[in-house]
PDB file of C-alpha atoms in Angstrom:
ATOM      1  CA  UNK A 375     -27.292  31.416  10.312  1.00  0.00           C
ATOM      2  CA  UNK A 376     -24.757  32.417   7.256  1.00  0.00           C
ATOM      3  CA  UNK A 377     -21.791  31.074   9.370  1.00  0.00           C
ATOM      4  CA  UNK A 378     -22.807  27.699  10.315  1.00  0.00           C
ATOM      5  CA  UNK A 379     -23.750  27.195   6.232  1.00  0.00           C
ATOM      6  CA  UNK A 380     -20.556  28.612   5.620  1.00  0.00           C
ATOM      7  CA  UNK A 381     -18.717  26.311   8.385  1.00  0.00           C
ATOM      8  CA  UNK A 382     -20.898  23.061   6.854  1.00  0.00           C
ATOM      9  CA  UNK A 383     -19.824  23.971   3.191  1.00  0.00           C
ATOM     10  CA  UNK A 384     -16.541  24.355   3.751  1.00  0.00           C
ATOM     11  CA  UNK A 385     -16.406  20.909   5.730  1.00  0.00           C
ATOM     12  CA  UNK A 386     -18.008  19.072   2.461  1.00  0.00           C
ATOM     13  CA  UNK A 387     -15.549  20.821   0.695  1.00  0.00           C
ATOM     14  CA  UNK A 388     -12.662  19.313   2.748  1.00  0.00           C
ATOM     15  CA  UNK A 389     -14.290  16.164   2.949  1.00  0.00           C
ATOM     16  CA  UNK A 390     -14.242  15.941  -0.888  1.00  0.00           C
ATOM     17  CA  UNK A 391     -10.602  17.115  -1.189  1.00  0.00           C
ATOM     18  CA  UNK A 392      -9.232  14.491   1.518  1.00  0.00           C
ATOM     19  CA  UNK A 393      -7.805  11.253   0.681  1.00  0.00           C
ATOM     20  CA  UNK A 394      -9.785   8.242  -0.152  1.00  0.00           C
ATOM     21  CA  UNK A 395      -8.087   4.950  -0.612  1.00  0.00           C
ATOM     22  CA  UNK A 396      -9.219   2.113  -2.617  1.00  0.00           C
ATOM     23  CA  UNK A 397      -7.538  -0.785  -0.991  1.00  0.00           C
ATOM     24  CA  UNK A 398      -8.825  -2.320   2.048  1.00  0.00           C
ATOM     25  CA  UNK A 399      -6.120  -5.039   2.064  1.00  0.00           C
ATOM     26  CA  UNK A 400      -2.413  -5.320   2.175  1.00  0.00           C
ATOM     27  CA  UNK A 401      -3.109  -8.044  -0.561  1.00  0.00           C
ATOM     28  CA  UNK A 402      -4.576  -5.795  -3.095  1.00  0.00           C
ATOM     29  CA  UNK A 403      -2.011  -3.021  -2.324  1.00  0.00           C
ATOM     30  CA  UNK A 404       0.577  -5.156  -3.696  1.00  0.00           C
ATOM     31  CA  UNK A 405      -0.992  -6.651  -5.822  1.00  0.00           C
ATOM     32  CA  UNK A 406      -1.731  -3.345  -7.600  1.00  0.00           C
ATOM     33  CA  UNK A 407       1.773  -2.009  -7.055  1.00  0.00           C
ATOM     34  CA  UNK A 408       4.944  -1.907  -9.786  1.00  0.00           C
ATOM     35  CA  UNK A 409       7.234  -2.216  -7.356  1.00  0.00           C
ATOM     36  CA  UNK A 410       7.479  -3.632  -3.894  1.00  0.00           C
ATOM     37  CA  UNK A 411      10.613  -3.460  -2.142  1.00  0.00           C
ATOM     38  CA  UNK A 412      12.416  -3.786   0.830  1.00  0.00           C
ATOM     39  CA  UNK A 413      14.402  -0.502   1.421  1.00  0.00           C
ATOM     40  CA  UNK A 414      16.409   1.525   3.691  1.00  0.00           C
ATOM     41  CA  UNK A 415      16.010   5.300   4.208  1.00  0.00           C
ATOM     42  CA  UNK A 416      19.183   6.933   3.760  1.00  0.00           C
ATOM     43  CA  UNK A 417      17.640  10.693   3.379  1.00  0.00           C
ATOM     44  CA  UNK A 418      14.670  12.455   3.130  1.00  0.00           C
ATOM     45  CA  UNK A 419      14.390  15.967   1.813  1.00  0.00           C
ATOM     46  CA  UNK A 420      11.822  18.658   0.774  1.00  0.00           C
ATOM     47  CA  UNK A 421      12.263  19.410  -3.281  1.00  0.00           C
ATOM     48  CA  UNK A 422      11.233  22.549  -4.584  1.00  0.00           C
ATOM     49  CA  UNK A 423      11.518  20.899  -7.898  1.00  0.00           C
ATOM     50  CA  UNK A 424       8.223  19.356  -7.189  1.00  0.00           C
ATOM     51  CA  UNK A 425       6.676  21.882  -4.809  1.00  0.00           C
ATOM     52  CA  UNK A 426       6.068  22.523  -1.529  1.00  0.00           C
ATOM     53  CA  UNK A 427       3.738  19.478  -0.996  1.00  0.00           C
ATOM     54  CA  UNK A 428       6.089  16.827  -1.773  1.00  0.00           C
ATOM     55  CA  UNK A 429       8.807  15.170   0.074  1.00  0.00           C
ATOM     56  CA  UNK A 430      11.850  13.034  -1.282  1.00  0.00           C
ATOM     57  CA  UNK A 431      12.959   9.709   0.265  1.00  0.00           C
ATOM     58  CA  UNK A 432      16.713   8.549  -0.903  1.00  0.00           C
ATOM     59  CA  UNK A 433      16.184   4.743  -0.491  1.00  0.00           C
ATOM     60  CA  UNK A 434      18.505   1.609  -0.757  1.00  0.00           C
ATOM     61  CA  UNK A 435      16.696  -1.250  -2.358  1.00  0.00           C
ATOM     62  CA  UNK A 436      18.098  -4.199  -0.581  1.00  0.00           C
ATOM     63  CA  UNK A 437      15.264  -6.716  -2.191  1.00  0.00           C
ATOM     64  CA  UNK A 438      12.786  -6.355  -4.477  1.00  0.00           C
ATOM     65  CA  UNK A 439      10.020  -8.300  -4.235  1.00  0.00           C
ATOM     66  CA  UNK A 440       7.513  -7.909  -7.597  1.00  0.00           C
ATOM     67  CA  UNK A 441       8.534  -5.847 -10.407  1.00  0.00           C
ATOM     68  CA  UNK A 442      12.036  -4.354 -11.381  1.00  0.00           C
ATOM     69  CA  UNK A 443      14.965  -6.699 -10.328  1.00  0.00           C
ATOM     70  CA  UNK A 444      17.427  -4.124 -12.031  1.00  0.00           C
ATOM     71  CA  UNK A 445      16.268  -2.010  -8.789  1.00  0.00           C
ATOM     72  CA  UNK A 446      18.164  -4.370  -6.047  1.00  0.00           C
ATOM     73  CA  UNK A 447      21.342  -3.302  -4.415  1.00  0.00           C
ATOM     74  CA  UNK A 448      20.884   0.296  -5.955  1.00  0.00           C
ATOM     75  CA  UNK A 449      19.793   4.236  -4.352  1.00  0.00           C
ATOM     76  CA  UNK A 450      16.380   5.087  -5.906  1.00  0.00           C
ATOM     77  CA  UNK A 451      14.361   8.062  -5.083  1.00  0.00           C
ATOM     78  CA  UNK A 452      11.105   7.974  -3.917  1.00  0.00           C
ATOM     79  CA  UNK A 453       8.059  11.256  -3.968  1.00  0.00           C
ATOM     80  CA  UNK A 454       6.027  11.348  -1.168  1.00  0.00           C
ATOM     81  CA  UNK A 455       2.878  13.965  -0.848  1.00  0.00           C
ATOM     82  CA  UNK A 456       2.715  15.865   2.498  1.00  0.00           C
ATOM     83  CA  UNK A 457      -0.671  16.901   1.787  1.00  0.00           C
ATOM     84  CA  UNK A 458      -3.431  15.138   3.210  1.00  0.00           C
ATOM     85  CA  UNK A 459      -5.695  15.774   0.213  1.00  0.00           C
ATOM     86  CA  UNK A 460      -2.899  13.785  -1.808  1.00  0.00           C
ATOM     87  CA  UNK A 461      -2.842  10.555   1.143  1.00  0.00           C
ATOM     88  CA  UNK A 462      -0.093  12.005   2.871  1.00  0.00           C
ATOM     89  CA  UNK A 463       2.405  12.881   4.900  1.00  0.00           C
ATOM     90  CA  UNK A 464       4.122   9.533   4.574  1.00  0.00           C
ATOM     91  CA  UNK A 465       6.486   9.209   7.594  1.00  0.00           C
ATOM     92  CA  UNK A 466       9.804   6.892   7.097  1.00  0.00           C
ATOM     93  CA  UNK A 467      12.444   6.905   9.955  1.00  0.00           C
ATOM     94  CA  UNK A 468      16.129   7.317   8.487  1.00  0.00           C
ATOM     95  CA  UNK A 469      18.237   4.458   8.349  1.00  0.00           C
ATOM     96  CA  UNK A 470      15.089   1.919   9.278  1.00  0.00           C
ATOM     97  CA  UNK A 471      14.238  -0.417   6.836  1.00  0.00           C
ATOM     98  CA  UNK A 472      10.637  -0.487   5.029  1.00  0.00           C
ATOM     99  CA  UNK A 473       8.903  -2.732   3.125  1.00  0.00           C
ATOM    100  CA  UNK A 474       7.252  -0.711   0.274  1.00  0.00           C
ATOM    101  CA  UNK A 475       4.980  -0.734  -2.354  1.00  0.00           C
ATOM    102  CA  UNK A 476       6.306   1.924  -5.057  1.00  0.00           C
ATOM    103  CA  UNK A 477       4.469   2.916  -8.486  1.00  0.00           C
ATOM    104  CA  UNK A 478       6.093   5.200 -11.778  1.00  0.00           C
ATOM    105  CA  UNK A 479       4.717   8.474 -12.353  1.00  0.00           C
ATOM    106  CA  UNK A 480       6.417  11.010 -15.212  1.00  0.00           C
ATOM    107  CA  UNK A 481       9.414   8.546 -14.776  1.00  0.00           C
ATOM    108  CA  UNK A 482       9.441   9.259 -11.053  1.00  0.00           C
ATOM    109  CA  UNK A 483       9.018   6.727  -8.198  1.00  0.00           C
ATOM    110  CA  UNK A 484       6.438   7.877  -6.203  1.00  0.00           C
ATOM    111  CA  UNK A 485       4.520   6.661  -2.759  1.00  0.00           C
ATOM    112  CA  UNK A 486       1.722   7.334  -0.753  1.00  0.00           C
ATOM    113  CA  UNK A 487      -0.657   6.366   2.251  1.00  0.00           C
ATOM    114  CA  UNK A 488      -2.705   4.344  -0.207  1.00  0.00           C
ATOM    115  CA  UNK A 489       0.468   2.117  -0.444  1.00  0.00           C
ATOM    116  CA  UNK A 490       1.457  -0.540   1.703  1.00  0.00           C
ATOM    117  CA  UNK A 491       4.335   0.717   3.801  1.00  0.00           C
ATOM    118  CA  UNK A 492       5.682  -1.858   7.214  1.00  0.00           C
ATOM    119  CA  UNK A 493       8.722  -0.994   9.456  1.00  0.00           C
ATOM    120  CA  UNK A 494      10.761  -4.546   8.916  1.00  0.00           C
ATOM    121  CA  UNK A 495      11.353  -4.755  12.829  1.00  0.00           C
ATOM    122  CA  UNK A 496       7.344  -5.268  12.707  1.00  0.00           C
ATOM    123  CA  UNK A 497       7.324  -7.834   9.515  1.00  0.00           C
ATOM    124  CA  UNK A 498       6.697 -11.100  11.474  1.00  0.00           C
ATOM    125  CA  UNK A 499       8.144 -14.333   9.247  1.00  0.00           C
ATOM    126  CA  UNK A 500       4.586 -15.246   8.078  1.00  0.00           C
ATOM    127  CA  UNK A 501       4.073 -11.653   6.853  1.00  0.00           C
ATOM    128  CA  UNK A 502       7.141 -11.866   4.901  1.00  0.00           C
ATOM    129  CA  UNK A 503       6.021 -15.348   3.199  1.00  0.00           C
ATOM    130  CA  UNK A 504       2.864 -13.729   2.126  1.00  0.00           C
ATOM    131  CA  UNK A 505       4.472 -10.654   0.797  1.00  0.00           C
ATOM    132  CA  UNK A 506       7.328 -12.540  -0.910  1.00  0.00           C
ATOM    133  CA  UNK A 507       4.773 -15.223  -2.908  1.00  0.00           C
ATOM    134  CA  UNK A 508       2.077 -15.182  -1.118  1.00  0.00           C
ATOM    135  CA  UNK A 509      -0.260 -12.436  -1.989  1.00  0.00           C
ATOM    136  CA  UNK A 510       1.181 -12.042  -5.699  1.00  0.00           C
ATOM    137  CA  UNK A 511       0.596 -15.790  -6.402  1.00  0.00           C
ATOM    138  CA  UNK A 512      -3.226 -15.130  -5.298  1.00  0.00           C
ATOM    139  CA  UNK A 513      -3.533 -11.592  -7.485  1.00  0.00           C
ATOM    140  CA  UNK A 514      -6.221 -13.649  -9.193  1.00  0.00           C
ATOM    141  CA  UNK A 515      -8.535 -13.938  -6.196  1.00  0.00           C
ATOM    142  CA  UNK A 516     -10.508 -10.737  -6.313  1.00  0.00           C
ATOM    143  CA  UNK A 517     -11.202  -8.854  -2.930  1.00  0.00           C
ATOM    144  CA  UNK A 518     -13.889  -5.989  -3.016  1.00  0.00           C
ATOM    145  CA  UNK A 519     -12.563  -2.525  -2.563  1.00  0.00           C
ATOM    146  CA  UNK A 520     -13.495  -0.111  -0.301  1.00  0.00           C
ATOM    147  CA  UNK A 521     -15.589   2.374  -2.263  1.00  0.00           C
ATOM    148  CA  UNK A 522     -17.198  -1.118  -4.010  1.00  0.00           C
ATOM    149  CA  UNK A 523     -20.285  -2.566  -3.971  1.00  0.00           C
ATOM    150  CA  UNK A 524     -20.386  -5.671  -1.408  1.00  0.00           C
ATOM    151  CA  UNK A 525     -19.834  -9.206  -3.120  1.00  0.00           C
ATOM    152  CA  UNK A 526     -23.405 -11.237  -2.469  1.00  0.00           C
ATOM    153  CA  UNK A 527     -22.370 -14.374  -3.522  1.00  0.00           C
ATOM    154  CA  UNK A 528     -19.030 -14.464  -4.139  1.00  0.00           C
ATOM    155  CA  UNK A 529     -17.790 -16.838  -7.212  1.00  0.00           C
ATOM    156  CA  UNK A 530     -14.678 -19.105  -7.102  1.00  0.00           C
ATOM    157  CA  UNK A 531     -12.306 -16.039  -7.916  1.00  0.00           C
ATOM    158  CA  UNK A 532     -13.821 -13.771  -5.063  1.00  0.00           C
ATOM    159  CA  UNK A 533     -13.303 -13.647  -1.601  1.00  0.00           C
ATOM    160  CA  UNK A 534     -16.011 -11.350  -0.476  1.00  0.00           C
ATOM    161  CA  UNK A 535     -15.937  -9.377   2.496  1.00  0.00           C
ATOM    162  CA  UNK A 536     -13.551 -10.723   5.091  1.00  0.00           C
ATOM    163  CA  UNK A 537     -15.208 -12.325   8.436  1.00  0.00           C
ATOM    164  CA  UNK A 538     -14.506 -11.909  11.623  1.00  0.00           C
ATOM    165  CA  UNK A 539     -10.744 -13.145  12.165  1.00  0.00           C
ATOM    166  CA  UNK A 540      -9.203 -11.390   8.967  1.00  0.00           C
ATOM    167  CA  UNK A 541      -7.289  -8.077   9.548  1.00  0.00           C
ATOM    168  CA  UNK A 542      -5.753  -6.085   7.082  1.00  0.00           C
ATOM    169  CA  UNK A 543      -2.998  -8.645   6.045  1.00  0.00           C
ATOM    170  CA  UNK A 544      -4.907 -11.435   5.535  1.00  0.00           C
ATOM    171  CA  UNK A 545      -4.664 -13.848   2.653  1.00  0.00           C
ATOM    172  CA  UNK A 546      -7.136 -14.467   0.032  1.00  0.00           C
ATOM    173  CA  UNK A 547      -5.657 -17.470  -1.406  1.00  0.00           C
ATOM    174  CA  UNK A 548      -7.165 -20.017  -4.050  1.00  0.00           C
ATOM    175  CA  UNK A 549      -7.483 -23.267  -2.491  1.00  0.00           C
ATOM    176  CA  UNK A 550      -8.940 -26.312  -4.331  1.00  0.00           C
ATOM    177  CA  UNK A 551     -10.206 -23.975  -7.234  1.00  0.00           C
ATOM    178  CA  UNK A 552     -11.785 -21.382  -5.291  1.00  0.00           C
ATOM    179  CA  UNK A 553     -10.463 -17.801  -3.603  1.00  0.00           C
ATOM    180  CA  UNK A 554     -11.212 -17.686   0.332  1.00  0.00           C
ATOM    181  CA  UNK A 555      -9.920 -16.153   3.416  1.00  0.00           C
ATOM    182  CA  UNK A 556      -7.261 -18.353   4.823  1.00  0.00           C
ATOM    183  CA  UNK A 557      -4.980 -18.405   7.881  1.00  0.00           C
ATOM    184  CA  UNK A 558      -6.433 -16.698  10.847  1.00  0.00           C
ATOM    185  CA  UNK A 559      -9.393 -16.177   9.054  1.00  0.00           C
ATOM    186  CA  UNK A 560     -12.329 -18.688  10.478  1.00  0.00           C
ATOM    187  CA  UNK A 561     -14.416 -18.843   7.212  1.00  0.00           C
ATOM    188  CA  UNK A 562     -15.871 -21.851   5.030  1.00  0.00           C
ATOM    189  CA  UNK A 563     -18.006 -20.066   2.858  1.00  0.00           C
ATOM    190  CA  UNK A 564     -16.307 -16.697   1.607  1.00  0.00           C
TER     191      UNK A 564
END
């Protein structure tokens, strides 16, 4: 019995220390980010300065969709966690291009699995349009976060939970003064 109790306690502690991402949709991740970039992965390395739990990616920024445009056509270093408790490990392939959300903490750029990350070769023209303007243009539309209470009666600025047909990269947009799911989403009331 004592062994079983210890196992249960360890499982609970481990789940408490695990990663929990509040954003359920790409739109939320992009709206919440300080910087949204298209970049090529040049190099990755562990850096003792930040501890054994982190990895640094050197990224050449080809395009800034949102944020400090001065970062465009420059090399930046982005700190990522290796620990699952810190929402890692982030895995980016050298020489591949990605769309990434990046935030800044203590004068260092950072990204973890709660941010948006998509290999450019998997980005459709429709998705690229959402990333370039669609999501940011509609940040005023509220989407419930994963750990928030459900929106029972959405107002004009709320989309509520996504109906069937919506996916992680669906768009909640203002149409005729009311926020609603659009595109592949097929709801008329949310």
